[in-house]
Amino acid sequence: MDREQMAIRTSYFSIAGNTGLAIIKAVAGILGNSYALIADAIESTTDIFSSLLVLLGLRYAQRPADENHPYGHGKIEPLITFGVVAFLVFSATVIAHESIDHILTPHQVPEPWTLLVLGGIILWKEVSYRIVMRRSRLTDSTVLAADAWHHRSDAITSVMAFIGITIALLGGPGYESADDWAALGASGIILYNAYLIFRPALGEIMDEHVYDDLIEAVRTSALTVDGILGTEKCFVRKSGMRYYIDLHALVNGDLTVTQGHDLAHRLKDRLLEDFPSVEEVLIHIEPA
């Protein structure tokens, strides 16, 4: 399975999981008198839409380069990530607002069985986080990493709900709003996770220099090509799941233009062979 197809299948996995959990949380929250679970359901509902956004972005990014987009359509990924972050901020805001309303309004203590529901949810969301994050690393997909953090933030809100409901049940009268305070705390954690997702996506859009390991590997690989005496500038930028490299290579200054041209092509072929995630390499020949 290629990287693009792996990413798309992973987004389907997220959509299915979030849909099922949103229903379970909403039903359990309403029947079990737990706003923390209802808040969890709200976040899972926004997760569905953000995962759909991820799927659309991944499919669009697969489009080949054209006259208007010579570097392909991969930059849609960090743009979609910004949309995922917006969903996170929205869900955190809704949860915070509703939590404060419930804190100010007397209500019943959550049912004890809601803890069993939360325990299963926490386990599933953490497993989902690990699956999606591992695949984001395999595919170098920024937007899949954002989707993975959505799963992790959902697990965190569920942990906070578990703690809040436990306190409410053990504390008895006067502690009915403990799960609401837990939901309020979870909203802050979600906002922090939104920043963690936003920052690398911004760096990708701005072509930030964050690929030192790849640059070092490219320089090492270049020296294995006969005739390449060294390397100077090496710039790497990312578009979707693919990398674009600009490399200045040092060669014998007595080579003819044709010889230098042929050597540049051999170097490019070697780099494309050694680094499957690299889409294009631009070689500039420098006399040593």
PDB file of C-alpha atoms in Angstrom:
ATOM      1  CA  MET A   1       0.000   0.000   0.000  1.00  0.00           C
ATOM      2  CA  ASP A   2       1.417   3.417  -0.951  1.00  0.00           C
ATOM      3  CA  ARG A   3       1.601   6.345   1.438  1.00  0.00           C
ATOM      4  CA  GLU A   4      -1.409   8.195   0.035  1.00  0.00           C
ATOM      5  CA  GLN A   5      -3.704   5.167   0.196  1.00  0.00           C
ATOM      6  CA  MET A   6      -2.550   4.373   3.737  1.00  0.00           C
ATOM      7  CA  ALA A   7      -3.388   7.923   4.813  1.00  0.00           C
ATOM      8  CA  ILE A   8      -6.854   7.800   3.222  1.00  0.00           C
ATOM      9  CA  ARG A   9      -7.703   4.440   4.827  1.00  0.00           C
ATOM     10  CA  THR A  10      -6.580   5.814   8.173  1.00  0.00           C
ATOM     11  CA  SER A  11      -8.967   8.756   7.806  1.00  0.00           C
ATOM     12  CA  TYR A  12     -11.850   6.310   7.180  1.00  0.00           C
ATOM     13  CA  PHE A  13     -10.847   4.534  10.396  1.00  0.00           C
ATOM     14  CA  SER A  14     -11.051   7.836  12.297  1.00  0.00           C
ATOM     15  CA  ILE A  15     -14.451   8.735  10.845  1.00  0.00           C
ATOM     16  CA  ALA A  16     -15.971   5.367  11.755  1.00  0.00           C
ATOM     17  CA  GLY A  17     -14.525   5.397  15.272  1.00  0.00           C
ATOM     18  CA  ASN A  18     -15.597   8.970  16.023  1.00  0.00           C
ATOM     19  CA  THR A  19     -19.137   8.360  14.770  1.00  0.00           C
ATOM     20  CA  GLY A  20     -19.618   5.318  16.980  1.00  0.00           C
ATOM     21  CA  LEU A  21     -18.160   7.003  20.048  1.00  0.00           C
ATOM     22  CA  ALA A  22     -20.191  10.194  19.605  1.00  0.00           C
ATOM     23  CA  ILE A  23     -23.400   8.144  19.745  1.00  0.00           C
ATOM     24  CA  ILE A  24     -22.250   6.082  22.742  1.00  0.00           C
ATOM     25  CA  LYS A  25     -21.133   9.159  24.695  1.00  0.00           C
ATOM     26  CA  ALA A  26     -24.299  11.136  23.994  1.00  0.00           C
ATOM     27  CA  VAL A  27     -26.609   8.301  25.056  1.00  0.00           C
ATOM     28  CA  ALA A  28     -24.546   7.487  28.148  1.00  0.00           C
ATOM     29  CA  GLY A  29     -24.246  11.160  29.097  1.00  0.00           C
ATOM     30  CA  ILE A  30     -27.984  11.815  28.869  1.00  0.00           C
ATOM     31  CA  LEU A  31     -29.063   8.604  30.622  1.00  0.00           C
ATOM     32  CA  GLY A  32     -26.237   8.812  33.173  1.00  0.00           C
ATOM     33  CA  ASN A  33     -26.697  12.516  34.112  1.00  0.00           C
ATOM     34  CA  SER A  34     -23.104  13.355  33.150  1.00  0.00           C
ATOM     35  CA  TYR A  35     -22.319  16.572  31.330  1.00  0.00           C
ATOM     36  CA  ALA A  36     -18.665  15.521  31.122  1.00  0.00           C
ATOM     37  CA  LEU A  37     -19.788  12.646  28.887  1.00  0.00           C
ATOM     38  CA  ILE A  38     -22.050  14.950  26.891  1.00  0.00           C
ATOM     39  CA  ALA A  39     -19.077  17.310  26.464  1.00  0.00           C
ATOM     40  CA  ASP A  40     -17.099  14.312  25.243  1.00  0.00           C
ATOM     41  CA  ALA A  41     -19.869  13.589  22.737  1.00  0.00           C
ATOM     42  CA  ILE A  42     -19.703  17.182  21.492  1.00  0.00           C
ATOM     43  CA  GLU A  43     -15.989  16.843  20.865  1.00  0.00           C
ATOM     44  CA  SER A  44     -16.428  13.496  19.109  1.00  0.00           C
ATOM     45  CA  THR A  45     -19.074  15.087  16.864  1.00  0.00           C
ATOM     46  CA  THR A  46     -16.642  17.837  15.853  1.00  0.00           C
ATOM     47  CA  ASP A  47     -14.045  15.099  15.373  1.00  0.00           C
ATOM     48  CA  ILE A  48     -16.293  13.518  12.738  1.00  0.00           C
ATOM     49  CA  PHE A  49     -16.367  16.727  10.727  1.00  0.00           C
ATOM     50  CA  SER A  50     -12.644  17.329  11.159  1.00  0.00           C
ATOM     51  CA  SER A  51     -11.903  13.752  10.017  1.00  0.00           C
ATOM     52  CA  LEU A  52     -14.105  14.324   6.958  1.00  0.00           C
ATOM     53  CA  LEU A  53     -12.083  17.472   6.322  1.00  0.00           C
ATOM     54  CA  VAL A  54      -8.889  15.423   6.619  1.00  0.00           C
ATOM     55  CA  LEU A  55     -10.232  12.897   4.101  1.00  0.00           C
ATOM     56  CA  LEU A  56     -11.118  15.614   1.592  1.00  0.00           C
ATOM     57  CA  GLY A  57      -7.680  17.196   2.044  1.00  0.00           C
ATOM     58  CA  LEU A  58      -5.865  13.902   1.502  1.00  0.00           C
ATOM     59  CA  ARG A  59      -7.829  13.196  -1.663  1.00  0.00           C
ATOM     60  CA  TYR A  60      -7.197  16.688  -3.023  1.00  0.00           C
ATOM     61  CA  ALA A  61      -3.474  16.428  -2.226  1.00  0.00           C
ATOM     62  CA  GLN A  62      -3.279  13.354  -4.483  1.00  0.00           C
ATOM     63  CA  ARG A  63      -3.929  15.453  -7.578  1.00  0.00           C
ATOM     64  CA  PRO A  64      -0.899  15.531  -9.880  1.00  0.00           C
ATOM     65  CA  ALA A  65       1.059  18.696 -10.620  1.00  0.00           C
ATOM     66  CA  ASP A  66      -0.441  20.910 -13.295  1.00  0.00           C
ATOM     67  CA  GLU A  67       0.295  24.224 -15.010  1.00  0.00           C
ATOM     68  CA  ASN A  68      -1.081  26.268 -12.107  1.00  0.00           C
ATOM     69  CA  HIS A  69       0.406  24.014  -9.409  1.00  0.00           C
ATOM     70  CA  PRO A  70       3.834  22.843 -10.657  1.00  0.00           C
ATOM     71  CA  TYR A  71       4.719  21.552  -7.185  1.00  0.00           C
ATOM     72  CA  GLY A  72       1.506  19.562  -6.849  1.00  0.00           C
ATOM     73  CA  HIS A  73      -1.351  20.103  -4.412  1.00  0.00           C
ATOM     74  CA  GLY A  74       0.291  18.871  -1.202  1.00  0.00           C
ATOM     75  CA  LYS A  75       0.156  22.264   0.533  1.00  0.00           C
ATOM     76  CA  ILE A  76      -3.553  21.629   1.090  1.00  0.00           C
ATOM     77  CA  GLU A  77      -2.520  19.359   3.999  1.00  0.00           C
ATOM     78  CA  PRO A  78      -1.299  22.073   6.395  1.00  0.00           C
ATOM     79  CA  LEU A  79      -4.226  24.257   5.310  1.00  0.00           C
ATOM     80  CA  ILE A  80      -6.618  21.458   6.253  1.00  0.00           C
ATOM     81  CA  THR A  81      -4.704  21.122   9.527  1.00  0.00           C
ATOM     82  CA  PHE A  82      -5.611  24.736  10.282  1.00  0.00           C
ATOM     83  CA  GLY A  83      -9.235  23.722   9.775  1.00  0.00           C
ATOM     84  CA  VAL A  84      -8.813  20.811  12.189  1.00  0.00           C
ATOM     85  CA  VAL A  85      -7.350  23.230  14.734  1.00  0.00           C
ATOM     86  CA  ALA A  86     -10.373  25.496  14.261  1.00  0.00           C
ATOM     87  CA  PHE A  87     -12.659  22.546  15.066  1.00  0.00           C
ATOM     88  CA  LEU A  88     -10.642  21.877  18.219  1.00  0.00           C
ATOM     89  CA  VAL A  89     -10.876  25.494  19.350  1.00  0.00           C
ATOM     90  CA  PHE A  90     -14.617  25.522  18.623  1.00  0.00           C
ATOM     91  CA  SER A  91     -15.274  22.331  20.575  1.00  0.00           C
ATOM     92  CA  ALA A  92     -13.164  23.566  23.517  1.00  0.00           C
ATOM     93  CA  THR A  93     -15.117  26.830  23.569  1.00  0.00           C
ATOM     94  CA  VAL A  94     -18.492  25.054  23.506  1.00  0.00           C
ATOM     95  CA  ILE A  95     -17.416  22.637  26.238  1.00  0.00           C
ATOM     96  CA  ALA A  96     -16.127  25.483  28.436  1.00  0.00           C
ATOM     97  CA  HIS A  97     -19.316  27.531  27.995  1.00  0.00           C
ATOM     98  CA  GLU A  98     -21.639  24.614  28.726  1.00  0.00           C
ATOM     99  CA  SER A  99     -19.496  23.477  31.674  1.00  0.00           C
ATOM    100  CA  ILE A 100     -19.806  26.878  33.338  1.00  0.00           C
ATOM    101  CA  ASP A 101     -23.586  26.830  32.790  1.00  0.00           C
ATOM    102  CA  HIS A 102     -23.842  23.401  34.442  1.00  0.00           C
ATOM    103  CA  ILE A 103     -21.606  24.436  37.340  1.00  0.00           C
ATOM    104  CA  LEU A 104     -24.010  27.300  38.056  1.00  0.00           C
ATOM    105  CA  THR A 105     -27.096  25.069  37.703  1.00  0.00           C
ATOM    106  CA  PRO A 106     -27.783  22.355  40.347  1.00  0.00           C
ATOM    107  CA  HIS A 107     -28.144  18.853  38.906  1.00  0.00           C
ATOM    108  CA  GLN A 108     -27.983  15.176  39.803  1.00  0.00           C
ATOM    109  CA  VAL A 109     -24.854  13.160  40.504  1.00  0.00           C
ATOM    110  CA  PRO A 110     -23.781  11.079  37.465  1.00  0.00           C
ATOM    111  CA  GLU A 111     -24.664   7.378  37.491  1.00  0.00           C
ATOM    112  CA  PRO A 112     -21.834   5.026  38.620  1.00  0.00           C
ATOM    113  CA  TRP A 113     -22.072   2.911  35.450  1.00  0.00           C
ATOM    114  CA  THR A 114     -20.883   5.865  33.366  1.00  0.00           C
ATOM    115  CA  LEU A 115     -17.370   5.118  34.677  1.00  0.00           C
ATOM    116  CA  LEU A 116     -17.418   1.774  32.852  1.00  0.00           C
ATOM    117  CA  VAL A 117     -18.390   3.538  29.638  1.00  0.00           C
ATOM    118  CA  LEU A 118     -15.595   6.070  30.100  1.00  0.00           C
ATOM    119  CA  GLY A 119     -13.037   3.343  30.806  1.00  0.00           C
ATOM    120  CA  GLY A 120     -13.794   1.686  27.465  1.00  0.00           C
ATOM    121  CA  ILE A 121     -13.731   5.029  25.652  1.00  0.00           C
ATOM    122  CA  ILE A 122     -10.341   5.980  27.120  1.00  0.00           C
ATOM    123  CA  LEU A 123      -8.842   2.665  26.042  1.00  0.00           C
ATOM    124  CA  TRP A 124     -10.232   2.905  22.505  1.00  0.00           C
ATOM    125  CA  LYS A 125      -9.194   6.520  21.943  1.00  0.00           C
ATOM    126  CA  GLU A 126      -5.648   5.908  23.156  1.00  0.00           C
ATOM    127  CA  VAL A 127      -5.350   2.907  20.831  1.00  0.00           C
ATOM    128  CA  SER A 128      -6.751   5.050  18.000  1.00  0.00           C
ATOM    129  CA  TYR A 129      -4.208   7.788  18.756  1.00  0.00           C
ATOM    130  CA  ARG A 130      -1.324   5.332  18.555  1.00  0.00           C
ATOM    131  CA  ILE A 131      -2.567   3.767  15.297  1.00  0.00           C
ATOM    132  CA  VAL A 132      -3.132   7.095  13.532  1.00  0.00           C
ATOM    133  CA  MET A 133       0.094   8.673  14.847  1.00  0.00           C
ATOM    134  CA  ARG A 134       2.155   5.671  13.717  1.00  0.00           C
ATOM    135  CA  ARG A 135       0.654   5.933  10.241  1.00  0.00           C
ATOM    136  CA  SER A 136       1.220   9.686  10.159  1.00  0.00           C
ATOM    137  CA  ARG A 137       4.913   9.015  10.754  1.00  0.00           C
ATOM    138  CA  LEU A 138       5.005   6.310   8.085  1.00  0.00           C
ATOM    139  CA  THR A 139       3.419   8.666   5.553  1.00  0.00           C
ATOM    140  CA  ASP A 140       4.957  11.979   6.744  1.00  0.00           C
ATOM    141  CA  SER A 141       1.432  13.401   6.799  1.00  0.00           C
ATOM    142  CA  THR A 142       0.928  16.577   8.837  1.00  0.00           C
ATOM    143  CA  VAL A 143      -2.832  16.326   8.639  1.00  0.00           C
ATOM    144  CA  LEU A 144      -2.850  12.726   9.910  1.00  0.00           C
ATOM    145  CA  ALA A 145      -0.751  13.846  12.872  1.00  0.00           C
ATOM    146  CA  ALA A 146      -3.423  16.466  13.592  1.00  0.00           C
ATOM    147  CA  ASP A 147      -6.095  13.776  13.373  1.00  0.00           C
ATOM    148  CA  ALA A 148      -4.092  11.623  15.794  1.00  0.00           C
ATOM    149  CA  TRP A 149      -3.973  14.467  18.306  1.00  0.00           C
ATOM    150  CA  HIS A 150      -7.731  14.721  17.982  1.00  0.00           C
ATOM    151  CA  HIS A 151      -7.912  11.142  19.287  1.00  0.00           C
ATOM    152  CA  ARG A 152      -5.469  11.958  22.094  1.00  0.00           C
ATOM    153  CA  SER A 153      -7.422  15.080  23.139  1.00  0.00           C
ATOM    154  CA  ASP A 154     -10.592  12.967  23.184  1.00  0.00           C
ATOM    155  CA  ALA A 155      -8.846  10.467  25.458  1.00  0.00           C
ATOM    156  CA  ILE A 156      -7.762  13.308  27.741  1.00  0.00           C
ATOM    157  CA  THR A 157     -11.293  14.719  28.040  1.00  0.00           C
ATOM    158  CA  SER A 158     -12.517  11.219  28.876  1.00  0.00           C
ATOM    159  CA  VAL A 159      -9.854  10.847  31.577  1.00  0.00           C
ATOM    160  CA  MET A 160     -10.893  14.205  33.043  1.00  0.00           C
ATOM    161  CA  ALA A 161     -14.538  13.105  32.943  1.00  0.00           C
ATOM    162  CA  PHE A 162     -13.620   9.844  34.689  1.00  0.00           C
ATOM    163  CA  ILE A 163     -11.857  11.770  37.459  1.00  0.00           C
ATOM    164  CA  GLY A 164     -14.718  14.252  37.798  1.00  0.00           C
ATOM    165  CA  ILE A 165     -17.427  11.596  38.010  1.00  0.00           C
ATOM    166  CA  THR A 166     -15.373   9.605  40.526  1.00  0.00           C
ATOM    167  CA  ILE A 167     -15.044  12.683  42.738  1.00  0.00           C
ATOM    168  CA  ALA A 168     -18.781  13.401  42.414  1.00  0.00           C
ATOM    169  CA  LEU A 169     -19.682   9.836  43.390  1.00  0.00           C
ATOM    170  CA  LEU A 170     -17.242   9.622  46.315  1.00  0.00           C
ATOM    171  CA  GLY A 171     -17.916  13.150  47.582  1.00  0.00           C
ATOM    172  CA  GLY A 172     -21.696  12.848  47.595  1.00  0.00           C
ATOM    173  CA  PRO A 173     -23.931  15.910  48.089  1.00  0.00           C
ATOM    174  CA  GLY A 174     -22.149  19.149  47.209  1.00  0.00           C
ATOM    175  CA  TYR A 175     -19.871  17.487  44.655  1.00  0.00           C
ATOM    176  CA  GLU A 176     -22.451  17.104  41.878  1.00  0.00           C
ATOM    177  CA  SER A 177     -20.605  19.554  39.634  1.00  0.00           C
ATOM    178  CA  ALA A 178     -17.221  17.803  39.848  1.00  0.00           C
ATOM    179  CA  ASP A 179     -17.624  16.305  36.383  1.00  0.00           C
ATOM    180  CA  ASP A 180     -18.503  19.775  35.040  1.00  0.00           C
ATOM    181  CA  TRP A 181     -15.265  21.155  36.463  1.00  0.00           C
ATOM    182  CA  ALA A 182     -13.488  18.216  34.844  1.00  0.00           C
ATOM    183  CA  ALA A 183     -15.031  19.110  31.483  1.00  0.00           C
ATOM    184  CA  LEU A 184     -13.935  22.730  31.963  1.00  0.00           C
ATOM    185  CA  GLY A 185     -10.369  21.596  32.659  1.00  0.00           C
ATOM    186  CA  ALA A 186     -10.461  19.352  29.606  1.00  0.00           C
ATOM    187  CA  SER A 187     -11.352  22.336  27.412  1.00  0.00           C
ATOM    188  CA  GLY A 188      -8.074  23.992  28.431  1.00  0.00           C
ATOM    189  CA  ILE A 189      -6.134  20.843  27.561  1.00  0.00           C
ATOM    190  CA  ILE A 190      -7.842  20.717  24.156  1.00  0.00           C
ATOM    191  CA  LEU A 191      -6.779  24.316  23.446  1.00  0.00           C
ATOM    192  CA  TYR A 192      -3.175  23.460  24.321  1.00  0.00           C
ATOM    193  CA  ASN A 193      -3.279  20.452  21.979  1.00  0.00           C
ATOM    194  CA  ALA A 194      -4.660  22.729  19.269  1.00  0.00           C
ATOM    195  CA  TYR A 195      -1.504  24.832  19.555  1.00  0.00           C
ATOM    196  CA  LEU A 196       0.708  21.716  19.347  1.00  0.00           C
ATOM    197  CA  ILE A 197      -1.036  20.799  16.087  1.00  0.00           C
ATOM    198  CA  PHE A 198      -1.017  24.329  14.689  1.00  0.00           C
ATOM    199  CA  ARG A 199       2.703  25.052  15.149  1.00  0.00           C
ATOM    200  CA  PRO A 200       4.243  22.407  12.817  1.00  0.00           C
ATOM    201  CA  ALA A 201       1.575  23.047  10.168  1.00  0.00           C
ATOM    202  CA  LEU A 202       2.496  26.735  10.209  1.00  0.00           C
ATOM    203  CA  GLY A 203       6.164  25.788   9.826  1.00  0.00           C
ATOM    204  CA  GLU A 204       5.318  23.664   6.788  1.00  0.00           C
ATOM    205  CA  ILE A 205       3.399  26.503   5.137  1.00  0.00           C
ATOM    206  CA  MET A 206       6.315  28.889   5.815  1.00  0.00           C
ATOM    207  CA  ASP A 207       8.936  26.370   4.554  1.00  0.00           C
ATOM    208  CA  GLU A 208      10.623  26.475   7.948  1.00  0.00           C
ATOM    209  CA  HIS A 209      14.070  24.853   8.274  1.00  0.00           C
ATOM    210  CA  VAL A 210      13.252  21.733  10.317  1.00  0.00           C
ATOM    211  CA  TYR A 211      14.702  18.885   8.249  1.00  0.00           C
ATOM    212  CA  ASP A 212      18.292  18.632   9.500  1.00  0.00           C
ATOM    213  CA  ASP A 213      18.287  14.815   9.584  1.00  0.00           C
ATOM    214  CA  LEU A 214      17.086  14.549   5.987  1.00  0.00           C
ATOM    215  CA  ILE A 215      19.606  17.179   4.825  1.00  0.00           C
ATOM    216  CA  GLU A 216      22.467  15.269   6.463  1.00  0.00           C
ATOM    217  CA  ALA A 217      21.300  12.020   4.844  1.00  0.00           C
ATOM    218  CA  VAL A 218      21.060  13.733   1.434  1.00  0.00           C
ATOM    219  CA  ARG A 219      24.621  15.091   1.744  1.00  0.00           C
ATOM    220  CA  THR A 220      25.916  11.625   2.669  1.00  0.00           C
ATOM    221  CA  SER A 221      24.101   9.991  -0.230  1.00  0.00           C
ATOM    222  CA  ALA A 222      25.396  12.627  -2.689  1.00  0.00           C
ATOM    223  CA  LEU A 223      28.997  11.757  -1.870  1.00  0.00           C
ATOM    224  CA  THR A 224      28.432   8.161  -3.017  1.00  0.00           C
ATOM    225  CA  VAL A 225      28.024   9.395  -6.619  1.00  0.00           C
ATOM    226  CA  ASP A 226      31.315   9.226  -8.499  1.00  0.00           C
ATOM    227  CA  GLY A 227      32.393  12.752  -9.444  1.00  0.00           C
ATOM    228  CA  ILE A 228      30.594  14.571  -6.617  1.00  0.00           C
ATOM    229  CA  LEU A 229      33.334  16.103  -4.459  1.00  0.00           C
ATOM    230  CA  GLY A 230      31.115  17.720  -1.866  1.00  0.00           C
ATOM    231  CA  THR A 231      27.922  19.702  -1.237  1.00  0.00           C
ATOM    232  CA  GLU A 232      27.198  23.297  -0.299  1.00  0.00           C
ATOM    233  CA  LYS A 233      23.688  24.675   0.125  1.00  0.00           C
ATOM    234  CA  CYS A 234      20.925  22.168   0.707  1.00  0.00           C
ATOM    235  CA  PHE A 235      17.340  23.327   1.184  1.00  0.00           C
ATOM    236  CA  VAL A 236      14.374  21.068   1.888  1.00  0.00           C
ATOM    237  CA  ARG A 237      10.696  21.951   1.837  1.00  0.00           C
ATOM    238  CA  LYS A 238       7.643  19.776   2.277  1.00  0.00           C
ATOM    239  CA  SER A 239       4.428  19.661   0.278  1.00  0.00           C
ATOM    240  CA  GLY A 240       1.913  17.171   1.644  1.00  0.00           C
ATOM    241  CA  MET A 241       3.712  13.854   2.123  1.00  0.00           C
ATOM    242  CA  ARG A 242       6.477  14.700  -0.360  1.00  0.00           C
ATOM    243  CA  TYR A 243       9.773  16.587  -0.112  1.00  0.00           C
ATOM    244  CA  TYR A 244      11.429  18.949  -2.585  1.00  0.00           C
ATOM    245  CA  ILE A 245      15.212  19.428  -2.412  1.00  0.00           C
ATOM    246  CA  ASP A 246      17.512  22.155  -3.768  1.00  0.00           C
ATOM    247  CA  LEU A 247      21.153  21.032  -3.630  1.00  0.00           C
ATOM    248  CA  HIS A 248      24.410  22.712  -4.648  1.00  0.00           C
ATOM    249  CA  ALA A 249      26.973  20.032  -5.568  1.00  0.00           C
ATOM    250  CA  LEU A 250      30.737  20.536  -5.891  1.00  0.00           C
ATOM    251  CA  VAL A 251      32.424  18.968  -8.947  1.00  0.00           C
ATOM    252  CA  ASN A 252      35.706  19.218 -10.839  1.00  0.00           C
ATOM    253  CA  GLY A 253      35.829  22.683 -12.392  1.00  0.00           C
ATOM    254  CA  ASP A 254      37.397  21.309 -15.589  1.00  0.00           C
ATOM    255  CA  LEU A 255      34.283  19.335 -16.575  1.00  0.00           C
ATOM    256  CA  THR A 256      32.458  20.370 -19.736  1.00  0.00           C
ATOM    257  CA  VAL A 257      28.879  21.607 -19.542  1.00  0.00           C
ATOM    258  CA  THR A 258      27.675  18.285 -20.931  1.00  0.00           C
ATOM    259  CA  GLN A 259      29.687  16.304 -18.366  1.00  0.00           C
ATOM    260  CA  GLY A 260      28.370  18.472 -15.530  1.00  0.00           C
ATOM    261  CA  HIS A 261      24.823  18.058 -16.826  1.00  0.00           C
ATOM    262  CA  ASP A 262      25.160  14.264 -16.958  1.00  0.00           C
ATOM    263  CA  LEU A 263      26.665  14.185 -13.470  1.00  0.00           C
ATOM    264  CA  ALA A 264      23.789  16.260 -12.088  1.00  0.00           C
ATOM    265  CA  HIS A 265      21.312  13.771 -13.537  1.00  0.00           C
ATOM    266  CA  ARG A 266      23.172  10.824 -11.981  1.00  0.00           C
ATOM    267  CA  LEU A 267      23.090  12.602  -8.627  1.00  0.00           C
ATOM    268  CA  LYS A 268      19.385  13.345  -8.941  1.00  0.00           C
ATOM    269  CA  ASP A 269      18.617   9.722  -9.842  1.00  0.00           C
ATOM    270  CA  ARG A 270      20.597   8.488  -6.846  1.00  0.00           C
ATOM    271  CA  LEU A 271      18.743  10.771  -4.423  1.00  0.00           C
ATOM    272  CA  LEU A 272      15.328   9.847  -5.822  1.00  0.00           C
ATOM    273  CA  GLU A 273      16.260   6.180  -5.463  1.00  0.00           C
ATOM    274  CA  ASP A 274      17.581   6.531  -1.904  1.00  0.00           C
ATOM    275  CA  PHE A 275      14.699   8.701  -0.660  1.00  0.00           C
ATOM    276  CA  PRO A 276      11.281   7.479  -1.901  1.00  0.00           C
ATOM    277  CA  SER A 277       9.511  10.335  -0.105  1.00  0.00           C
ATOM    278  CA  VAL A 278      11.376  12.916  -2.232  1.00  0.00           C
ATOM    279  CA  GLU A 279       9.301  14.098  -5.181  1.00  0.00           C
ATOM    280  CA  GLU A 280      11.821  16.355  -6.941  1.00  0.00           C
ATOM    281  CA  VAL A 281      15.484  17.373  -6.678  1.00  0.00           C
ATOM    282  CA  LEU A 282      16.994  20.493  -8.237  1.00  0.00           C
ATOM    283  CA  ILE A 283      20.786  20.209  -8.630  1.00  0.00           C
ATOM    284  CA  HIS A 284      23.041  23.238  -9.034  1.00  0.00           C
ATOM    285  CA  ILE A 285      26.597  22.376 -10.083  1.00  0.00           C
ATOM    286  CA  GLU A 286      29.456  24.359  -8.470  1.00  0.00           C
ATOM    287  CA  PRO A 287      33.160  24.143  -9.441  1.00  0.00           C
ATOM    288  CA  ALA A 288      35.225  22.802  -6.538  1.00  0.00           C
TER     289      ALA A 288
END
